[in-house]
CSV table of C-alpha atoms and ligand atoms in Angstrom, one decimal:
chain,number,residue,atom,x,y,z
S,1,UNK,CA,19.6,-8.3,-17.3
S,2,UNK,CA,19.2,-11.6,-19.1
S,3,UNK,CA,19.6,-11.8,-22.9
S,4,UNK,CA,16.3,-11.4,-24.5
S,5,UNK,CA,17.2,-12.1,-28.1
S,6,UNK,CA,17.0,-15.3,-30.0
S,7,UNK,CA,16.5,-16.4,-33.6
S,8,UNK,CA,12.9,-17.6,-33.2
S,9,UNK,CA,10.4,-15.9,-35.5
S,10,UNK,CA,7.9,-13.5,-34.0
S,11,UNK,CA,4.7,-15.3,-32.9
S,12,UNK,CA,1.6,-14.3,-34.8
S,13,UNK,CA,-1.7,-13.3,-33.3
S,14,UNK,CA,-3.0,-16.7,-34.4
S,15,UNK,CA,-0.3,-18.4,-32.4
S,16,UNK,CA,-1.3,-16.4,-29.3
S,17,UNK,CA,-4.9,-17.3,-29.8
S,18,UNK,CA,-4.1,-21.0,-30.2
S,19,UNK,CA,-2.4,-21.2,-26.9
S,20,UNK,CA,-5.7,-20.3,-25.3
S,21,UNK,CA,-3.9,-18.3,-22.6
S,22,UNK,CA,-3.9,-14.9,-24.2
S,23,UNK,CA,-5.1,-12.4,-21.7
S,24,UNK,CA,-8.3,-10.5,-22.3
S,25,UNK,CA,-6.4,-7.3,-22.3
S,26,UNK,CA,-4.6,-8.3,-25.5
S,27,UNK,CA,-7.7,-8.7,-27.5
S,28,UNK,CA,-8.4,-5.0,-27.8
S,29,UNK,CA,-6.9,-2.4,-30.2
S,30,UNK,CA,-3.2,-2.2,-31.0
S,31,UNK,CA,-2.4,-5.3,-33.1
S,32,UNK,CA,0.9,-7.0,-32.9
S,33,UNK,CA,3.0,-4.5,-34.8
S,34,UNK,CA,3.7,-2.1,-32.0
S,35,UNK,CA,7.4,-3.0,-31.6
S,36,UNK,CA,10.3,-0.6,-31.1
S,37,UNK,CA,12.5,-0.5,-34.2
S,38,UNK,CA,10.3,-3.1,-35.8
S,39,UNK,CA,12.2,-5.8,-33.9
S,40,UNK,CA,10.3,-9.0,-33.4
S,41,UNK,CA,9.8,-10.1,-29.8
S,42,UNK,CA,11.1,-13.5,-30.1
S,43,UNK,CA,11.9,-15.5,-26.9
S,44,UNK,CA,10.0,-18.6,-26.1
S,45,UNK,CA,8.9,-17.4,-22.7
S,46,UNK,CA,7.2,-14.5,-24.3
S,47,UNK,CA,5.0,-16.5,-26.6
S,48,UNK,CA,1.9,-16.0,-24.4
S,49,UNK,CA,2.4,-12.3,-23.9
S,50,UNK,CA,0.0,-9.7,-25.4
S,51,UNK,CA,0.8,-6.4,-27.0
S,52,UNK,CA,3.3,-4.0,-25.5
S,53,UNK,CA,2.3,-1.5,-22.8
S,54,UNK,CA,2.3,2.0,-24.2
S,55,UNK,CA,2.2,3.3,-20.6
S,56,UNK,CA,3.5,2.1,-17.2
S,57,UNK,CA,2.0,3.4,-14.0
S,58,UNK,CA,4.0,2.3,-10.9
S,59,UNK,CA,2.2,2.8,-7.6
S,60,UNK,CA,4.2,2.5,-4.4
S,61,UNK,CA,2.8,2.7,-0.8
S,62,UNK,CA,6.1,3.2,1.0
S,63,UNK,CA,6.7,0.9,4.0
S,64,UNK,CA,3.4,-0.8,3.8
S,65,UNK,CA,3.3,-3.9,5.9
S,66,UNK,CA,0.6,-6.5,5.2
S,67,UNK,CA,-1.2,-5.3,8.3
S,68,UNK,CA,-1.4,-1.8,6.9
S,69,UNK,CA,-3.1,-3.1,3.8
S,70,UNK,CA,-5.5,-5.1,5.9
S,71,UNK,CA,-6.3,-2.2,8.2
S,72,UNK,CA,-7.1,0.2,5.4
S,73,UNK,CA,-9.5,-2.4,4.0
S,74,UNK,CA,-11.1,-2.9,7.4
S,75,UNK,CA,-11.4,0.8,7.8
S,76,UNK,CA,-13.1,1.3,4.4
S,77,UNK,CA,-15.5,-1.7,5.0
S,78,UNK,CA,-16.5,-0.5,8.5
S,79,UNK,CA,-16.9,3.2,7.8
S,80,UNK,CA,-17.7,3.4,4.1
S,81,UNK,CA,-19.3,0.0,3.6
S,82,UNK,CA,-17.0,-1.0,0.8
S,83,UNK,CA,-13.7,-2.8,0.3
S,84,UNK,CA,-10.5,-1.0,-0.4
S,85,UNK,CA,-9.8,-0.6,-4.1
S,86,UNK,CA,-6.6,-2.7,-3.7
S,87,UNK,CA,-8.4,-5.7,-2.0
S,88,UNK,CA,-11.3,-5.4,-4.4
S,89,UNK,CA,-8.9,-6.1,-7.3
S,90,UNK,CA,-8.2,-9.4,-5.5
S,91,UNK,CA,-11.8,-10.1,-4.9
S,92,UNK,CA,-12.6,-9.5,-8.6
S,93,UNK,CA,-9.6,-11.4,-9.8
S,94,UNK,CA,-8.5,-8.5,-11.9
S,95,UNK,CA,-4.8,-8.6,-11.1
S,96,UNK,CA,-1.9,-10.9,-11.1
S,97,UNK,CA,-0.4,-10.8,-7.6
S,98,UNK,CA,2.1,-12.5,-5.4
S,99,UNK,CA,4.9,-11.9,-2.9
S,100,UNK,CA,8.1,-10.0,-3.7
S,101,UNK,CA,11.5,-10.3,-2.1
S,102,UNK,CA,12.8,-6.8,-1.7
S,103,UNK,CA,16.3,-7.5,-0.3
S,104,UNK,CA,19.2,-5.0,-0.8
S,105,UNK,CA,22.6,-6.1,-2.0
S,106,UNK,CA,23.9,-6.2,1.6
S,107,UNK,CA,20.8,-6.9,3.7
S,108,UNK,CA,17.5,-8.7,3.8
S,109,UNK,CA,16.1,-5.6,5.5
S,110,UNK,CA,16.0,-3.0,2.8
S,111,UNK,CA,15.6,0.8,2.7
S,112,UNK,CA,13.7,2.8,0.1
S,113,UNK,CA,16.7,3.8,-1.9
S,114,UNK,CA,17.9,0.2,-2.5
S,115,UNK,CA,14.4,-0.9,-3.0
S,116,UNK,CA,13.5,1.6,-5.7
S,117,UNK,CA,16.9,1.0,-7.3
S,118,UNK,CA,16.2,-2.7,-7.6
S,119,UNK,CA,13.1,-2.0,-9.7
S,120,UNK,CA,14.5,0.9,-11.6
S,121,UNK,CA,17.8,-0.5,-12.8
S,122,UNK,CA,17.4,-4.3,-12.2
S,123,UNK,CA,20.3,-4.2,-9.7
S,124,UNK,CA,20.5,-4.7,-6.0
S,125,UNK,CA,22.6,-2.0,-4.5
S,126,UNK,CA,23.7,-1.5,-0.8
S,127,UNK,CA,21.3,0.3,1.4
S,128,UNK,CA,21.3,4.1,1.0
S,129,UNK,CA,22.8,4.0,-2.5
S,130,UNK,CA,20.7,5.1,-5.4
S,131,UNK,CA,21.3,3.1,-8.6
S,132,UNK,CA,25.0,3.0,-8.0
S,133,UNK,CA,27.5,0.3,-7.1
S,134,UNK,CA,29.9,0.6,-4.2
S,135,UNK,CA,32.7,1.3,-6.7
S,136,UNK,CA,30.7,4.2,-8.2
S,137,UNK,CA,29.3,2.4,-11.3
S,138,UNK,CA,26.0,4.1,-12.3
S,139,UNK,CA,23.1,1.9,-13.4
S,140,UNK,CA,20.8,3.2,-16.0
S,141,UNK,CA,17.4,3.9,-14.6
S,142,UNK,CA,14.0,3.0,-16.0
S,143,UNK,CA,13.0,6.6,-16.2
S,144,UNK,CA,15.9,7.5,-18.5
S,145,UNK,CA,15.2,4.4,-20.5
S,146,UNK,CA,11.6,5.4,-21.0
S,147,UNK,CA,12.6,9.0,-21.7
S,148,UNK,CA,15.0,7.9,-24.4
S,149,UNK,CA,12.4,5.7,-26.0
S,150,UNK,CA,10.3,8.8,-26.4
S,151,UNK,CA,8.0,8.3,-23.5
S,152,UNK,CA,6.9,11.1,-21.2
S,153,UNK,CA,8.2,10.6,-17.6
S,154,UNK,CA,6.9,11.5,-14.2
S,155,UNK,CA,7.5,11.2,-10.5
S,156,UNK,CA,4.7,12.0,-8.0
S,157,UNK,CA,5.0,11.6,-4.2
S,158,UNK,CA,3.8,12.9,-0.8
S,159,UNK,CA,7.3,13.1,0.4
S,160,UNK,CA,10.0,15.5,-0.7
S,161,UNK,CA,10.4,14.9,-4.5
S,162,UNK,CA,14.1,14.4,-3.8
S,163,UNK,CA,13.4,11.5,-1.3
S,164,UNK,CA,14.6,8.0,-1.8
S,165,UNK,CA,11.7,6.4,-3.7
S,166,UNK,CA,11.2,9.0,-6.5
S,167,UNK,CA,15.0,9.5,-6.7
S,168,UNK,CA,15.4,5.8,-7.0
S,169,UNK,CA,13.4,5.7,-10.3
S,170,UNK,CA,15.5,8.3,-12.1
S,171,UNK,CA,18.7,9.3,-10.4
S,172,UNK,CA,22.2,8.0,-9.7
S,173,UNK,CA,23.7,9.0,-6.4
S,174,UNK,CA,26.1,7.4,-4.0
S,175,UNK,CA,23.9,8.4,-1.0
S,176,UNK,CA,20.2,9.0,-0.8
S,177,UNK,CA,20.5,12.0,1.6
S,178,UNK,CA,22.3,14.1,-1.1
S,179,UNK,CA,19.0,15.7,-1.9
S,180,UNK,CA,20.4,19.1,-3.2
S,181,UNK,CA,22.4,17.1,-5.7
S,182,UNK,CA,19.3,14.9,-6.5
S,183,UNK,CA,17.3,18.1,-7.3
S,184,UNK,CA,20.1,19.2,-9.6
S,185,UNK,CA,20.2,15.9,-11.3
S,186,UNK,CA,16.5,16.0,-12.0
S,187,UNK,CA,17.1,19.1,-14.0
S,188,UNK,CA,19.9,17.5,-16.0
S,189,UNK,CA,17.6,14.5,-16.8
S,190,UNK,CA,14.7,16.6,-18.0
S,191,UNK,CA,11.8,14.5,-16.7
S,192,UNK,CA,8.4,16.0,-17.6
S,193,UNK,CA,6.5,15.8,-14.3
S,194,UNK,CA,7.9,16.2,-10.8
S,195,UNK,CA,5.4,16.7,-8.0
S,196,UNK,CA,5.6,16.4,-4.2
S,197,UNK,CA,7.2,18.3,-1.4
S,198,UNK,CA,10.8,19.4,-1.0
S,199,UNK,CA,10.9,23.0,-2.1
S,200,UNK,CA,13.9,23.5,0.1
S,201,UNK,CA,16.1,21.6,-2.3
S,202,UNK,CA,15.3,23.9,-5.2
S,203,UNK,CA,15.3,27.2,-3.3
S,204,UNK,CA,18.5,29.4,-3.5
S,205,UNK,CA,18.0,30.5,0.1
S,206,UNK,CA,17.8,26.9,1.4
S,207,UNK,CA,20.3,25.1,-0.8
S,208,UNK,CA,23.9,24.6,0.5
S,209,UNK,CA,25.4,25.9,-2.8
S,210,UNK,CA,22.9,28.9,-3.1
S,211,UNK,CA,21.9,27.8,-6.6
S,212,UNK,CA,18.5,29.0,-7.8
S,213,UNK,CA,17.2,25.7,-9.1
S,214,UNK,CA,13.6,27.1,-9.4
S,215,UNK,CA,15.0,29.7,-11.7
S,216,UNK,CA,17.0,27.0,-13.6
S,217,UNK,CA,13.9,24.9,-14.1
S,218,UNK,CA,11.9,28.0,-15.3
S,219,UNK,CA,14.7,28.7,-17.8
S,220,UNK,CA,14.3,25.2,-19.1
S,221,UNK,CA,10.6,25.9,-19.7
S,222,UNK,CA,9.1,24.2,-16.7
S,223,UNK,CA,6.0,25.5,-14.9
S,224,UNK,CA,7.0,25.9,-11.3
S,225,UNK,CA,4.0,25.2,-9.1
S,226,UNK,CA,4.0,25.8,-5.4
S,227,UNK,CA,0.4,25.7,-4.3
S,228,UNK,CA,-2.9,24.1,-4.8
S,229,UNK,CA,-4.0,27.0,-7.0
S,230,UNK,CA,-0.8,26.8,-9.1
S,231,UNK,CA,-1.6,23.2,-9.8
S,232,UNK,CA,-5.3,23.9,-10.6
S,233,UNK,CA,-4.2,26.7,-13.0
S,234,UNK,CA,-1.6,24.6,-14.8
S,235,UNK,CA,-2.8,23.8,-18.4
S,236,UNK,CA,-1.5,20.2,-18.3
S,237,UNK,CA,1.0,20.8,-21.1
S,238,UNK,CA,4.8,21.2,-21.1
S,239,UNK,CA,6.9,20.2,-18.1
S,240,UNK,CA,6.1,20.9,-14.4
S,241,UNK,CA,8.0,21.0,-11.2
S,242,UNK,CA,5.5,21.1,-8.3
S,243,UNK,CA,7.0,21.4,-4.8
S,244,UNK,CA,4.1,22.2,-2.5
S,245,UNK,CA,5.8,22.2,0.8
S,246,UNK,CA,9.3,22.8,2.1
S,247,UNK,CA,9.7,19.2,3.2
S,248,UNK,CA,7.1,16.4,3.1
S,249,UNK,CA,3.4,17.0,2.5
S,250,UNK,CA,1.5,16.9,5.7
S,251,UNK,CA,-0.1,13.6,6.8
S,252,UNK,CA,-3.6,13.3,5.4
S,253,UNK,CA,-5.2,13.4,8.8
S,254,UNK,CA,-3.6,16.7,9.8
S,255,UNK,CA,-4.2,18.1,6.3
S,256,UNK,CA,-7.9,17.4,6.7
S,257,UNK,CA,-8.1,19.4,9.9
S,258,UNK,CA,-5.7,22.3,9.4
S,259,UNK,CA,-7.0,25.0,7.1
S,260,UNK,CA,-3.7,26.3,5.9
S,261,UNK,CA,-2.7,22.9,4.6
S,262,UNK,CA,-6.0,22.5,2.8
S,263,UNK,CA,-5.6,25.9,1.1
S,264,UNK,CA,-1.9,25.4,0.1
S,265,UNK,CA,-1.3,21.8,-0.5
S,266,UNK,CA,-2.8,19.4,-3.1
S,267,UNK,CA,-3.2,15.7,-2.3
S,268,UNK,CA,-2.0,12.6,-4.0
S,269,UNK,CA,-5.1,11.8,-6.0
S,270,UNK,CA,-5.2,15.4,-7.4
S,271,UNK,CA,-1.5,15.4,-8.3
S,272,UNK,CA,-2.0,12.0,-9.9
S,273,UNK,CA,-4.9,13.1,-12.0
S,274,UNK,CA,-3.0,16.2,-13.2
S,275,UNK,CA,0.1,14.1,-14.0
S,276,UNK,CA,-1.8,11.5,-15.9
S,277,UNK,CA,-3.7,14.2,-17.9
S,278,UNK,CA,-0.4,15.7,-19.0
S,279,UNK,CA,1.6,12.5,-19.6
S,280,UNK,CA,-1.2,10.9,-21.6
S,281,UNK,CA,-0.8,13.7,-24.2
S,282,UNK,CA,2.5,12.1,-25.4
S,283,UNK,CA,2.0,10.0,-28.5
S,284,UNK,CA,4.5,7.4,-27.4
S,285,UNK,CA,3.1,6.9,-24.0
S,286,UNK,CA,4.6,7.5,-20.6
S,287,UNK,CA,6.2,6.0,-17.4
S,288,UNK,CA,5.1,7.4,-14.1
S,289,UNK,CA,5.9,6.5,-10.5
S,290,UNK,CA,3.3,7.5,-7.9
S,291,UNK,CA,4.1,7.2,-4.2
S,292,UNK,CA,2.1,7.3,-1.0
S,293,UNK,CA,5.4,8.1,0.8
S,294,UNK,CA,4.3,8.9,4.3
S,295,UNK,CA,2.7,5.6,5.1
S,296,UNK,CA,6.3,4.7,5.9
S,297,UNK,CA,6.6,7.6,8.2
S,298,UNK,CA,3.4,6.7,10.1
S,299,UNK,CA,4.8,3.2,10.6
S,300,UNK,CA,8.2,4.5,11.8
S,301,UNK,CA,6.5,6.6,14.4
S,302,UNK,CA,3.9,4.0,15.3
S,303,UNK,CA,1.3,6.7,14.5
S,304,UNK,CA,-2.0,4.9,13.8
S,305,UNK,CA,-3.8,8.0,12.4
S,306,UNK,CA,-0.9,9.0,10.3
S,307,UNK,CA,-0.6,5.5,8.9
S,308,UNK,CA,-4.2,4.6,8.1
S,309,UNK,CA,-5.4,7.8,6.6
S,310,UNK,CA,-2.4,8.0,4.3
S,311,UNK,CA,-2.9,4.4,3.2
S,312,UNK,CA,-6.6,5.2,2.5
S,313,UNK,CA,-5.5,8.1,0.4
S,314,UNK,CA,-3.1,5.9,-1.5
S,315,UNK,CA,-6.1,3.6,-2.0
S,316,UNK,CA,-8.1,6.5,-3.4
S,317,UNK,CA,-5.2,7.1,-5.8
S,318,UNK,CA,-5.4,3.5,-7.0
S,319,UNK,CA,-9.1,4.3,-7.8
S,320,UNK,CA,-8.0,7.3,-10.0
S,321,UNK,CA,-5.5,5.1,-11.8
S,322,UNK,CA,-8.1,2.4,-12.4
S,323,UNK,CA,-10.5,5.0,-13.8
S,324,UNK,CA,-7.7,6.1,-16.1
S,325,UNK,CA,-7.1,2.6,-17.5
S,326,UNK,CA,-10.8,1.8,-17.6
S,327,UNK,CA,-11.7,0.8,-21.2
S,328,UNK,CA,-8.1,0.8,-22.4
S,329,UNK,CA,-5.6,-2.0,-22.8
S,330,UNK,CA,-2.4,-0.1,-23.3
S,331,UNK,CA,-1.3,0.5,-19.7
S,332,UNK,CA,0.6,-1.7,-17.3
S,333,UNK,CA,-0.3,-0.8,-13.7
S,334,UNK,CA,1.9,-2.1,-10.9
S,335,UNK,CA,0.8,-1.7,-7.3
S,336,UNK,CA,3.2,-2.6,-4.5
S,337,UNK,CA,5.3,-1.5,-1.6
S,338,UNK,CA,9.1,-1.4,-1.1
S,339,UNK,CA,9.3,-3.0,2.4
S,340,UNK,CA,7.3,-3.8,5.5
S,341,UNK,CA,7.6,-1.3,8.3
S,342,UNK,CA,6.8,-1.9,12.0
S,343,UNK,CA,4.3,-4.6,11.1
S,344,UNK,CA,1.2,-3.1,12.7
S,345,UNK,CA,-2.1,-5.0,13.0
S,346,UNK,CA,-5.4,-5.1,14.9
S,347,UNK,CA,-4.7,-7.3,17.9
S,348,UNK,CA,-7.0,-8.9,20.3
S,349,UNK,CA,-6.5,-6.2,22.9
S,350,UNK,CA,-9.7,-6.1,25.1
S,351,UNK,CA,-11.1,-8.8,27.3
S,352,UNK,CA,-12.2,-10.9,24.3
S,353,UNK,CA,-11.5,-11.1,20.6
S,354,UNK,CA,-14.7,-9.3,19.6
S,355,UNK,CA,-13.6,-6.2,21.6
S,356,UNK,CA,-11.0,-5.3,19.0
S,357,UNK,CA,-13.3,-4.0,16.2
S,358,UNK,CA,-15.1,-1.4,18.3
S,359,UNK,CA,-11.7,-0.3,19.6
S,360,UNK,CA,-10.4,0.0,16.1
S,361,UNK,CA,-13.4,2.1,15.1
S,362,UNK,CA,-12.1,4.9,17.3
S,363,UNK,CA,-9.6,5.7,14.5
S,364,UNK,CA,-12.4,7.1,12.5
S,365,UNK,CA,-12.9,9.9,15.0
S,366,UNK,CA,-9.3,11.0,15.1
S,367,UNK,CA,-8.7,14.7,14.4
S,368,UNK,CA,-4.9,14.8,14.4
S,369,UNK,CA,-1.9,12.5,14.2
S,370,UNK,CA,0.5,11.5,17.0
S,371,UNK,CA,3.0,13.6,15.1
S,372,UNK,CA,0.8,16.6,15.8
S,373,UNK,CA,0.5,15.7,19.5
S,374,UNK,CA,4.2,15.4,20.0
S,375,UNK,CA,5.0,18.6,17.9
S,376,UNK,CA,3.8,20.7,20.9
S,377,UNK,CA,5.1,18.6,23.8
S,378,UNK,CA,8.6,18.5,25.3
S,379,UNK,CA,10.5,17.7,28.5
S,380,UNK,CA,8.7,20.6,30.3
S,381,UNK,CA,5.2,19.5,29.5
S,382,UNK,CA,2.9,18.7,32.4
S,383,UNK,CA,0.7,15.6,32.5
S,384,UNK,CA,-2.4,17.9,32.2
S,385,UNK,CA,-1.0,19.4,29.0
S,386,UNK,CA,-0.2,15.9,27.6
S,387,UNK,CA,-3.7,14.6,28.4
S,388,UNK,CA,-5.4,17.6,26.9
S,389,UNK,CA,-3.3,17.4,23.7
S,390,UNK,CA,-4.0,13.7,23.3
S,391,UNK,CA,-7.7,14.2,23.9
S,392,UNK,CA,-7.9,16.9,21.2
S,393,UNK,CA,-6.2,14.6,18.7
S,394,UNK,CA,-8.0,11.3,19.4
S,395,UNK,CA,-11.3,12.4,20.9
S,396,UNK,CA,-10.7,10.5,24.1
S,397,UNK,CA,-8.2,11.0,27.0
S,398,UNK,CA,-5.5,8.7,28.4
S,399,UNK,CA,-5.0,8.0,32.1
S,400,UNK,CA,-2.9,10.1,34.4
S,401,UNK,CA,-0.5,7.2,34.8
S,402,UNK,CA,-0.1,6.8,31.0
S,403,UNK,CA,0.5,10.6,30.6
S,404,UNK,CA,3.2,10.2,33.3
S,405,UNK,CA,4.9,7.5,31.2
S,406,UNK,CA,4.9,9.8,28.2
S,407,UNK,CA,6.2,12.6,30.3
S,408,UNK,CA,9.2,10.3,31.4
S,409,UNK,CA,9.8,9.4,27.7
S,410,UNK,CA,9.8,13.1,26.8
S,411,UNK,CA,12.4,13.6,29.5
S,412,UNK,CA,14.5,10.7,28.3
S,413,UNK,CA,14.0,8.6,31.5
S,414,UNK,CA,11.5,6.0,30.2
S,415,UNK,CA,12.9,2.5,29.6
S,416,UNK,CA,11.0,-0.1,27.7
S,417,UNK,CA,12.1,-3.7,27.5
S,418,UNK,CA,12.6,-3.3,23.7
S,419,UNK,CA,15.0,-0.4,23.7
S,420,UNK,CA,13.5,1.4,20.6
S,421,UNK,CA,10.2,1.6,22.3
S,422,UNK,CA,11.6,4.0,24.9
S,423,UNK,CA,11.2,6.9,22.5
S,424,UNK,CA,8.2,9.2,23.0
S,425,UNK,CA,6.6,8.4,19.6
S,426,UNK,CA,6.8,4.6,20.0
S,427,UNK,CA,5.6,4.8,23.6
S,428,UNK,CA,2.6,7.0,22.5
S,429,UNK,CA,1.9,4.4,19.8
S,430,UNK,CA,1.9,1.7,22.5
S,431,UNK,CA,-0.4,3.7,24.7
S,432,UNK,CA,-2.7,4.3,21.8
S,433,UNK,CA,-2.9,0.5,21.2
S,434,UNK,CA,-4.7,0.2,24.6
S,435,UNK,CA,-7.6,2.1,23.0
S,436,UNK,CA,-7.5,1.2,19.3
S,437,UNK,CA,-6.2,-2.4,19.3
S,438,UNK,CA,-3.6,-1.4,16.7
S,439,UNK,CA,-0.3,-2.6,18.0
S,440,UNK,CA,3.2,-2.5,16.5
S,441,UNK,CA,6.3,-4.8,16.2
S,442,UNK,CA,8.9,-2.0,16.3
S,443,UNK,CA,9.5,1.4,14.7
S,444,UNK,CA,11.5,0.3,11.7
S,445,UNK,CA,11.6,-1.7,8.4
S,446,UNK,CA,11.2,-5.4,8.3
S,447,UNK,CA,12.5,-8.1,5.9
S,448,UNK,CA,9.0,-9.4,5.2
S,449,UNK,CA,8.2,-10.3,1.6
S,450,UNK,CA,5.8,-7.7,0.2
S,451,UNK,CA,2.6,-7.6,-1.8
S,452,UNK,CA,3.0,-7.2,-5.6
S,453,UNK,CA,-0.1,-6.7,-7.8
S,454,UNK,CA,-0.3,-5.8,-11.5
S,455,UNK,CA,-2.8,-5.5,-14.3
S,456,UNK,CA,-2.6,-4.7,-18.0
S,457,UNK,CA,-0.2,-5.8,-20.7
S,458,UNK,CA,2.9,-7.4,-19.3
S,459,UNK,CA,1.3,-8.3,-16.0
S,460,UNK,CA,1.0,-11.9,-17.1
S,461,UNK,CA,4.7,-12.2,-16.3
S,462,UNK,CA,4.1,-11.6,-12.6
S,463,UNK,CA,4.3,-15.0,-10.8
S,464,UNK,CA,3.6,-16.1,-7.3
S,465,UNK,CA,7.0,-15.0,-6.1
S,466,UNK,CA,9.1,-12.3,-7.6
S,467,UNK,CA,12.6,-11.1,-7.0
S,468,UNK,CA,12.6,-7.3,-6.9
S,469,UNK,CA,15.2,-7.0,-9.7
S,470,UNK,CA,13.0,-9.1,-12.0
S,471,UNK,CA,10.3,-6.4,-11.9
S,472,UNK,CA,12.7,-4.3,-14.0
S,473,UNK,CA,12.8,-7.0,-16.7
S,474,UNK,CA,9.0,-7.3,-16.5
S,475,UNK,CA,8.6,-3.6,-17.2
S,476,UNK,CA,11.2,-3.4,-19.9
S,477,UNK,CA,9.7,-6.3,-21.8
S,478,UNK,CA,6.1,-5.1,-21.3
S,479,UNK,CA,6.9,-1.6,-22.6
S,480,UNK,CA,9.2,-2.9,-25.3
S,481,UNK,CA,12.1,-1.0,-24.0
S,482,UNK,CA,14.8,-3.7,-24.6
S,483,UNK,CA,16.7,-1.7,-27.2
S,484,UNK,CA,16.9,1.3,-24.9
S,485,UNK,CA,18.0,-0.6,-21.8
S,486,UNK,CA,21.5,-1.9,-21.2
S,487,UNK,CA,21.0,-5.4,-22.4
X,501,LIG,ZN1,11.4,4.1,6.1
């Protein structure tokens, strides 16, 4: 991190006003005295900054290509008659936004562990590492920094809570897949709110070492929640470990149509509301990371229903956060993604450009994801079974020839020109494109620069183009955490 200290006097409110560039958010309550340890904020480049952010809310849609953001907006406009919450922020000019370079230390194509690490510690690490250099040096994370500054801390996700993005905000680990160890490290670090899937990494019967981490967390005073009802009954005080599924939460589309999921598993907006209600009780504010984690999985699998409905849910979560910050000027909200993935988009697929929109509208009638379709098919499946399963999920059938191609892929004999597209899931995504106009580049991450949007105190520092590691500095400065960070 760059040295933030200098001998310049702290600028006065009058100085801020004289510049004429003071953001409207700085004009509310709070004054200019809210500084950690009474230290003046003194660098020249901060002269135009408003008050410190008491709270930071970091929203991540994992693996969201620009086309995913666009399609969720199209979807809302065409079926709900309104823009997505994310795009409306742009329409209304309420956010600073630009592009962000998410490269890892060793690659322009980044994974979620290196991406989250770049934000959380201000360091680029090699892919798969979590806030740790190749020689084992641990980089202090933003969640620990916030915790040590007296802030409440939280991680909320639709993936396993031990997955790369949440772990990347608060853990040091040589390898992201060490999820039993990540679960144990969460306990050591004592964060206040942990919510998502991943019960298997806390359960004595499922952990490699047989440790009863659920019991350990209870011993530490945590509420351990494992169902929708547990979450509803939680009194929003104390600490909580919520693991609502063994692995990831179901895709939104499957959750909507499968009764047992609806009964058992809370969704991201509900988890977010509960987390914010608890975290906001802390006098010194909070830092929370909230992830729509399965957008990435939908992209990896070229699963249009999985992708779009989860992105729409993420967009609903943005709404909950905007409702939370409405009328207050003490919360920095960051909305972004960690990398592109598979770069989907609505293509001109029919006989003419205007055929694409009605094709895309078919997504609104989907009942289940492609993941659901493939979960019950294998090398023995007949083309009749394949066609029936697809029709149940999408509301329309595919041709016998297309079913035969998928049958070949299930048997491992299908060969696409681009090798990765020989797999059943990517082939199914390509067949789906014949009907929905949503087509895909590949089944994996891209090096594309990503969308970064922010509002609230500190967001003024977001420029048109941001290096991922600079976002760490933006947050540390905004929340006045310099004296707790390794500077
Ligand atoms: Zn991924």
